Every structure is written in structure tokens, then in C-alpha cells.
Coordinates of C-alpha atoms in Angstrom, one line a residue:
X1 CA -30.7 -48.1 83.6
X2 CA -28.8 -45.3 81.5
X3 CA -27.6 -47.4 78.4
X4 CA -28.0 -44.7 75.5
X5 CA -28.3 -46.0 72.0
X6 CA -25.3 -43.9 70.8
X7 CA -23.0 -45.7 73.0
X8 CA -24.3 -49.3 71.8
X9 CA -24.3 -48.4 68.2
X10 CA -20.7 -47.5 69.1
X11 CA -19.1 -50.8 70.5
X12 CA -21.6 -52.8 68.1
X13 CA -20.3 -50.5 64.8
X14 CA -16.4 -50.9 65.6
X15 CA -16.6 -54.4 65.9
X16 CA -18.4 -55.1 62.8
X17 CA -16.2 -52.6 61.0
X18 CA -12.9 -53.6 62.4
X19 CA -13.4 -57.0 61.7
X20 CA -15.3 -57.2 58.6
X21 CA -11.7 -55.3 57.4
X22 CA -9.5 -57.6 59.1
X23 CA -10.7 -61.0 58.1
X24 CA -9.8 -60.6 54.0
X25 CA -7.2 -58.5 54.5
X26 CA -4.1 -60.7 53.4
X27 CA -6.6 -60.9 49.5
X28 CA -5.8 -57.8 49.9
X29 CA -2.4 -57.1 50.1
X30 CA -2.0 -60.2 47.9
X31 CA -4.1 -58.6 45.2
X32 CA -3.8 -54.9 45.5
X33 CA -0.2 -54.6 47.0
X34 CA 1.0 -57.5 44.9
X35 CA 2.6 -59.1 48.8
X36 CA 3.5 -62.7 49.6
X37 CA 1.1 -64.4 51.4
X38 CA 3.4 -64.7 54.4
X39 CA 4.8 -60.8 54.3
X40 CA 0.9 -60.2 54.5
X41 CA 0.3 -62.4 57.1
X42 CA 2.6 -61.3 59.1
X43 CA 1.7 -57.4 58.8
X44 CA -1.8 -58.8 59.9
X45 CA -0.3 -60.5 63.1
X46 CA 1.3 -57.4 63.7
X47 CA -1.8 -55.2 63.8
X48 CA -3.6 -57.6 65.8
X49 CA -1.0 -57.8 67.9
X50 CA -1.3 -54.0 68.4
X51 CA -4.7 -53.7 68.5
X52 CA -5.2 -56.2 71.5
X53 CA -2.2 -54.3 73.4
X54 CA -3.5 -50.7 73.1
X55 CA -6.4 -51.6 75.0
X56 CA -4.0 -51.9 78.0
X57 CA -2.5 -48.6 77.6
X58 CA -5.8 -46.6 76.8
X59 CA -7.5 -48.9 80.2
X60 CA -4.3 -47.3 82.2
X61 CA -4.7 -43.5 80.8
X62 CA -8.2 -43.5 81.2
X63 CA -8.8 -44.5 84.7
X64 CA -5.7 -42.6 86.0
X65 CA -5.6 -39.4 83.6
X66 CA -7.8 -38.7 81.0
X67 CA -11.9 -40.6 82.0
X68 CA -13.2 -43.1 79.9
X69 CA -15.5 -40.8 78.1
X70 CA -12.9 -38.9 76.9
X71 CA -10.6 -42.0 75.3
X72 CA -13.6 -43.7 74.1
X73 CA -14.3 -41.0 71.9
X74 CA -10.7 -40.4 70.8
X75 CA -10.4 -43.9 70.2
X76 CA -13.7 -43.6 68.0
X77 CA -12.2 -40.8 66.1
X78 CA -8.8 -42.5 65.3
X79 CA -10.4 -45.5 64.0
X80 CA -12.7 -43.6 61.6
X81 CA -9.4 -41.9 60.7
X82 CA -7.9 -45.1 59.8
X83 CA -10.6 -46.8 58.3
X84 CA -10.6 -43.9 56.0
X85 CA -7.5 -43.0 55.3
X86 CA -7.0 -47.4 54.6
X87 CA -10.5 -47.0 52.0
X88 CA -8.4 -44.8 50.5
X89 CA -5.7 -46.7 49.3
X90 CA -8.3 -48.7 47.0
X91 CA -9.9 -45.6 45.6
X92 CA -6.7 -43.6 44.5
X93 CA -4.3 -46.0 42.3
X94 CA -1.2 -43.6 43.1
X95 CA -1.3 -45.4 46.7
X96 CA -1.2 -48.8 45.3
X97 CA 1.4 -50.7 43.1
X98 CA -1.1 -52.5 41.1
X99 CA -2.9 -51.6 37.9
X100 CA -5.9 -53.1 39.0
X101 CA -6.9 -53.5 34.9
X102 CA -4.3 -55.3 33.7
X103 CA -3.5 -57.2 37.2
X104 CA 0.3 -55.8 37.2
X105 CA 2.3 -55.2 40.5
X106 CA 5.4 -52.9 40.9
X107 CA 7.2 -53.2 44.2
X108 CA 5.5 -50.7 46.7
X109 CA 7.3 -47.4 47.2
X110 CA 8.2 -46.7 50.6
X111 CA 5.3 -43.8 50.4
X112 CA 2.6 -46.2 49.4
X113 CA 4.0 -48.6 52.3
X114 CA 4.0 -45.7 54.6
X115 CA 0.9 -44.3 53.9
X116 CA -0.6 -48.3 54.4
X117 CA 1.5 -48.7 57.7
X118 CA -0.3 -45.3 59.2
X119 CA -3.3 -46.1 58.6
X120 CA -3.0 -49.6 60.2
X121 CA -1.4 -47.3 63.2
X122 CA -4.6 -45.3 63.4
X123 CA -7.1 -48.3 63.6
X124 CA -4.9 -50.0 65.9
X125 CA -4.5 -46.9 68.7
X126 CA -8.0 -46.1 68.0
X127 CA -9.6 -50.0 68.7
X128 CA -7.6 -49.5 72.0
X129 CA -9.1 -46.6 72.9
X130 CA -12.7 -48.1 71.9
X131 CA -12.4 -51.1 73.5
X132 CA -10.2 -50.5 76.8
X133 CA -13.4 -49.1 78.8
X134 CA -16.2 -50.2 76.8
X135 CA -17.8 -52.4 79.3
X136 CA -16.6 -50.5 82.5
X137 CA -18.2 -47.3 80.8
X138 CA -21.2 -49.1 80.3
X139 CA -21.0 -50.0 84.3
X140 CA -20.9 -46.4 84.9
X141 CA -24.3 -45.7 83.4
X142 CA -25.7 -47.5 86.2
X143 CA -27.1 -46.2 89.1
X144 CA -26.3 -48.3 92.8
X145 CA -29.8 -49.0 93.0
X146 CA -29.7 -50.9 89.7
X147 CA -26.4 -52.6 90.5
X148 CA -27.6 -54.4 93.7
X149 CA -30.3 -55.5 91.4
X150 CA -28.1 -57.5 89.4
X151 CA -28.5 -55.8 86.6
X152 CA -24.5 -56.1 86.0
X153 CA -24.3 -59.7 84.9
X154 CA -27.1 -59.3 82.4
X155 CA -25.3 -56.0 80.9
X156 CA -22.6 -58.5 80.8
X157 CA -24.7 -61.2 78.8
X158 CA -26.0 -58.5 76.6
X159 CA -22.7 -56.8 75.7
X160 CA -21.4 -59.9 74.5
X161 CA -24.1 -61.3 72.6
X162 CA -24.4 -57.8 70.7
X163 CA -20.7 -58.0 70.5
X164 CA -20.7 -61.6 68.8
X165 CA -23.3 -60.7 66.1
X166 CA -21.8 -58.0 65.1
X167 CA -18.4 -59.8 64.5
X168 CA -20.6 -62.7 62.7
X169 CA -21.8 -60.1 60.8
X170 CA -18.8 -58.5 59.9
X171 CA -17.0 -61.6 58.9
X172 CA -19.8 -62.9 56.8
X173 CA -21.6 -60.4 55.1
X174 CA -18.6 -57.3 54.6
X175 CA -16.7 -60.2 53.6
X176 CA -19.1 -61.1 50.7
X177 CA -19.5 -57.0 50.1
X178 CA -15.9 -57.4 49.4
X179 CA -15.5 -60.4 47.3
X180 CA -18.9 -59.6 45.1
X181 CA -18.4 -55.8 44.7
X182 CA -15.1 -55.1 45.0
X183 CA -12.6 -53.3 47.3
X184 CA -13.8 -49.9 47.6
X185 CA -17.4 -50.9 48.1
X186 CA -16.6 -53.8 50.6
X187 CA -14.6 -51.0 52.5
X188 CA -16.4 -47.8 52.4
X189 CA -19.4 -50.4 54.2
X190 CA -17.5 -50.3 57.4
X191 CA -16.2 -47.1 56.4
X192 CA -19.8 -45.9 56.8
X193 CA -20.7 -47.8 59.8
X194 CA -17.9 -46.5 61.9
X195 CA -19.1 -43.2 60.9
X196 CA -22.5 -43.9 62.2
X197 CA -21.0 -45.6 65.3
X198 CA -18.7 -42.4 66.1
X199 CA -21.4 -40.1 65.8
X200 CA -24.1 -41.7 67.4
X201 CA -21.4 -41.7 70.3
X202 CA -21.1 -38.1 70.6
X203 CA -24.5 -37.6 69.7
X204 CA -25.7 -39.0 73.2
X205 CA -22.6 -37.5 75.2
X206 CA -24.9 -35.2 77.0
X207 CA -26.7 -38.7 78.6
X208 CA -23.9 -40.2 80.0
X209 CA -22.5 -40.6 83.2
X210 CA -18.6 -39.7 83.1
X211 CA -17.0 -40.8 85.7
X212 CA -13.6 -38.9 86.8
X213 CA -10.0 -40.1 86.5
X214 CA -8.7 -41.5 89.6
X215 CA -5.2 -41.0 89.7
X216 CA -2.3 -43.2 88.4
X217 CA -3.4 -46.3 89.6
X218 CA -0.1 -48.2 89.2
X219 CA 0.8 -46.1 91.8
X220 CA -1.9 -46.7 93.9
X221 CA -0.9 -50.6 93.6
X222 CA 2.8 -49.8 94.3
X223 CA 1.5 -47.8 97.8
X224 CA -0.3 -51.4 98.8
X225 CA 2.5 -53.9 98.0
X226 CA 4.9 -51.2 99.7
X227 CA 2.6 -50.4 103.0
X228 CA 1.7 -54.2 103.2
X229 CA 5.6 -55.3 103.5
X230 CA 6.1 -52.7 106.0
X231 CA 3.7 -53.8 108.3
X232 CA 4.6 -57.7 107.5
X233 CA 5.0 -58.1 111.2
X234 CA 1.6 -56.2 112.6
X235 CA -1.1 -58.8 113.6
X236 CA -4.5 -58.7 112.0
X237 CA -7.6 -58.7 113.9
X238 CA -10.0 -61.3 113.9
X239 CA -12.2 -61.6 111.3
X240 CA -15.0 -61.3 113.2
X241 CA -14.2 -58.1 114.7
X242 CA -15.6 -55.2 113.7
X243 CA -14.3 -52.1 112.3
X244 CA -12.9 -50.3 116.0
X245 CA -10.4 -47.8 114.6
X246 CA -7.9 -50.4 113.4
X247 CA -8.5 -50.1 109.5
X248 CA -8.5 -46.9 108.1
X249 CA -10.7 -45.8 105.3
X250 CA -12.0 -42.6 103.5
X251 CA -15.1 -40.5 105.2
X252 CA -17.6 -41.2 102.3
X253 CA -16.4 -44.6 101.6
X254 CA -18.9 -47.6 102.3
X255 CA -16.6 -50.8 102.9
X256 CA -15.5 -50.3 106.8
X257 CA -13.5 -54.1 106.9
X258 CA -11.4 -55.3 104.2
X259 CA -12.4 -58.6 102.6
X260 CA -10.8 -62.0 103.8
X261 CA -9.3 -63.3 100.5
X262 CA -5.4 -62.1 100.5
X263 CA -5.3 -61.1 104.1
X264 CA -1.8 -60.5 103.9
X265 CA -2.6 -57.0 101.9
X266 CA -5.0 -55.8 104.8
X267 CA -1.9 -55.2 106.8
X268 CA -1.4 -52.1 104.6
X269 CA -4.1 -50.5 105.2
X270 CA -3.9 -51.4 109.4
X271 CA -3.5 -48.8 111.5
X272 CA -0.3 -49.0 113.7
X273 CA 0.1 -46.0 115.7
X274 CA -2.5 -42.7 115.2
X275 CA 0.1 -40.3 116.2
X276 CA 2.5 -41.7 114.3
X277 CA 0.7 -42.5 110.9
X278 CA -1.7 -39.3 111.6
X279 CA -0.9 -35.5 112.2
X280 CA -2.5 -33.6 114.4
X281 CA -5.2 -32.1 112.0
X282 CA -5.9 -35.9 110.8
X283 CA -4.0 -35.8 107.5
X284 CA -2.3 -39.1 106.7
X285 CA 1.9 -38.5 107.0
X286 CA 3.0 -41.2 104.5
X287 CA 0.8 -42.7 101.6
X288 CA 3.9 -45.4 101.4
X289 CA 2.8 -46.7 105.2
X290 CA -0.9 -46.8 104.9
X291 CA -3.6 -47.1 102.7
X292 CA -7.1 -47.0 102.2
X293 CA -9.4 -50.2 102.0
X294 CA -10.5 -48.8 98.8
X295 CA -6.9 -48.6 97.7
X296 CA -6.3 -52.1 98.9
X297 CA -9.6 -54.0 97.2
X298 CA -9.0 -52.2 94.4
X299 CA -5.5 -54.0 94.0
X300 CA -6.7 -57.7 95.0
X301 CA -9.4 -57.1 92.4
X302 CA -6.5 -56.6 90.0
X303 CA -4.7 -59.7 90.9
X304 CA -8.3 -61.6 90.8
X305 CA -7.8 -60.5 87.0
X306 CA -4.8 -61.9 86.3
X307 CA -5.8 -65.8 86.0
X308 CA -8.9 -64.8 84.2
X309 CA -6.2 -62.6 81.7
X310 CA -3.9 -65.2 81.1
X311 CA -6.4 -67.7 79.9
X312 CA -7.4 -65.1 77.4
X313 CA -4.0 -64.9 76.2
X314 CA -3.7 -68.5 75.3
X315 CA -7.6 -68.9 74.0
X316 CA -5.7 -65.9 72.1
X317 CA -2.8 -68.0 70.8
X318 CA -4.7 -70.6 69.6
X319 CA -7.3 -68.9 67.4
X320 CA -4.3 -67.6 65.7
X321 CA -2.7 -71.2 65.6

């Protein structure tokens, strides 16, 4: 099992960073930017809101565009930007409003705002970047061998318990860092540990398997629903039968038969008519007729997600109830 201790220290570093920032954040706009409780709330639900939409976006550019590795580390970077740059703004009193002796607050100039809003920005892009392919990187250090062994669901298990303590530590101990020594040392601490986390990341990149982008994959999805409608009226074989010609699939793939859940979609990637899907050097004619049983498990694993995404949007909506 390749599972390198920079990419651990990684996932386990942001989250204890990200949240040990986040969860006395509205003391601190309260205190140091002199806010109303609900303005700073609402800047918070903002972020969060951000940060738990980037992942989407970085999840789409890596696996079509860019590789996992590659937005990982960005992401990694970007966050230790904005973790600084935000550490920053309780070191130097020019970026705050507050005299922090006498407890006096002027309005926030638009710079100071700006300066606050950017580096909320950065920590936001970069915790999508982070967290879009954390565990399907950690997947990727896997050989086949070691998947058919199971060892998936216990990465799984793992992952998420090392995940979990290092949120409970980061909303219990930063948090008293930061109400028993003040601002700047409650957030260089995370400052410091995302540090750590990005460099033990790039430290190990030489052990990693990096997998390589496979193409827009909204695309890919578009070619199924599209193919599958057009062959609406082709009958599927029996279930039973094997693999004679009538699917097609790539050379060096190892699933010959489409699974049986969502039949309907296996009609796009049914072979109608070789000489007419097929030239005569065997190159597919239209990638909008027919697809690849790799193309079409790939989607019904996407809509699989969807129930399983949904409840996470409402367990979502009521922790921030």
C-alpha cells in the first residue's frame, strides 16, 4: 500500500488549520474589525459556502484537465497563501480598524475589507483544491492487487477517523490558543501547520502514483445520455448472454458486459450495425452514437452519487441551522 506520510500530514494539517480558523472567527471580526455579529456571520456563511463549492470545480478540473496531483498541490499552496496573508491582518494594525490597546473601532476602509475579502478567497479556492481529490488520490496509491483485498473500505475508515481528530483538534485546542494567547499566536498555529502540511506534500511527490487527466468528463456523460436516447428502440440482450460482439469496449479495458442496474444506459454503448458505427480501419465514426462500457459505468456511478450527495447537503443545512 503506497500511502506516503506527506500526503497524510497534508489532508490531516488543512483540516485542523482550516477549522481551528473558522470556528472563532465571528470573535474575530467582532473584536478586531469592530463588525455586527450578524455582518460577521454572514461573511462566515459565505466562505463556507465557497469553500464546500470549490471542491466541485477543482473535482471537475482535475479529472478532466489538470490530474489530481497537480490541484492538490495548488490547492495546498493557496491555502497557505491565505492563511497567511489572513495572520497578517492581526500582526500589522494598518489592516485592521481597531486599536487593539484602547479597544477603539473605526469603520473598515475598503482596503482593509479588501485585503480581508482576498484572503478569505485564497483559503476558500485553495480548501477546494485540497479536498476535491483527497480521497480518490489516496485510491490511486493503491495497486489492483491491494484493491481486491479490500483494502479500500479500511482507507476509507482511516481517512475519516484521521479527518475527525484533526477537526476535534482544531476546534478545541487552536480555539483555546486563541482565546488564552491572543490573535496572532492562535493564528500563526495553523499558520504553521499548514506549512508543514504543504511541504510534507511536495516532499513525498516523487512516491506518488499520479494518475492522468481523462478528458472532460461532462462530456463524456453528455455522449452516454445522447447515444442511449438514440438507440431507445434497440433491444438488449439477455443478461445472461455473454459478451458476442454486441457491446463495444476499449482493447485494454477489463469489464466486457455492462452491469444490470440502469439497463436503459447500456443501449449506448450497444452495437447496432459494425459498418455503420465502424470504418473500415476500426475507428469509431461518431462518439454521439456509441460509447464505451467504461464511458457508460462511469456515468451510472455518477448518478449512484447523487442520493448519497443530496443527503450531505441537508446533514449540511442543518449543522448550520
Amino acid at each position: 500500500m503506497r500511502m506516503p506520510f506527506g500526503y497524510a500530514a497534508n489532508q490531516a494539517f488543512e483540516k485542523m488549520s482550516s477549522y481551528g480558523i473558522m470556528l472563532n472567527m465571528v470573535l474575530y471580526f467582532t473584536r478586531h474589525y469592530g463588525m455586527q455579529a450578524a455582518k460577521a456571520t454572514n461573511i462566515i456563511l459565505l466562505w463556507s459556502a465557497a469553500s464546500y463549492f470549490t471542491p466541485v470545480l477543482a473535482a471537475f478540473l482535475a479529472d478532466s484537465y489538470f490530474g489530481r496531483f497537480t490541484i492538490i498541490a495548488f490547492g495546498s499552496f493557496l491555502t497557505l497563501l491565505g492563511m497567511l496573508l489572513f495572520w497578517l491582518t492581526a500582526i500589522i494594525p494598518n489592516l485592521s480598524p481597531c486599536d487593539q490597546l484602547t479597544m477603539i473601532c473605526n469603520s473598515p476602509t475598503t482596503s482593509q475589507l479588501a485585503f480581508l475579502y482576498f484572503s478569505l478567497c485564497l483559503m476558500a479556492i485553495g480548501a477546494g483544491g485540497v479536498r476535491a481529490s483527497s480521497l480518490a488520490f489516496g485510491v490511486d496509491q493503491l495497486n489492483k492487487k491491494e484493491r481486491d483485498e479490500g483494502i479500500i473500505e479500511r482507507y476509507f475508515n482511516w481517512s475519516f477517523a484521521l479527518t475527525g481528530a484533526a477537526v476535534l483538534i482544531g476546534m478545541t485546542i487552536l480555539v483555546y490558543i486563541q482565546e488564552n494567547f491572543g490573535w496572532i499566536v492562535g493564528f500563526g498555529v495553523p499558520v504553521v501547520l499548514m506549512f508543514i502540511s504543504t511541504l510534507s506534500f511536495f516532499l513525498a511527490s516523487s512516491l506518488y502514483v499520479k494518475v492522468e487527466p481523462k478528458g472532460n468528463v461532462i462530456s463524456e456523460c453528455a455522449r452516454v445520455v445522447v447515444a442511449s436516447y438514440k438507440n431507445r428502440n434497440l433491444n438488449l440482450p439477455s443478461p445472461n448472454v455473454s459478451n458476442d460482439g454486441g457491446y463495444y469496449y476499449d482493447k485494454d479495458s477489463e469489464m466486457l458486459m455492462p452491469s444490470d442496474k440502469l439497463r436503459f444506459l447500456n443501449k449506448a454503448c450497444l452495437i447496432q450495425n459494425p459498418q455503420q458505427d465502424f470504418t473500415q480501419d476500426g475507428r469509431l465514426k461518431s462518439q454521439w452514437s456509441l460509447c464505451t462500457i467504461d464511458q457508460v459505468e462511469a456515468f451510472k456511478s455518477m448518478i449512484k452519487i447523487i442520493p448519497i450527495w443530496i443527503t450531505g447537503m441537508i446533514m449540511s443545512i442543518n449543522f448550520s441551522q
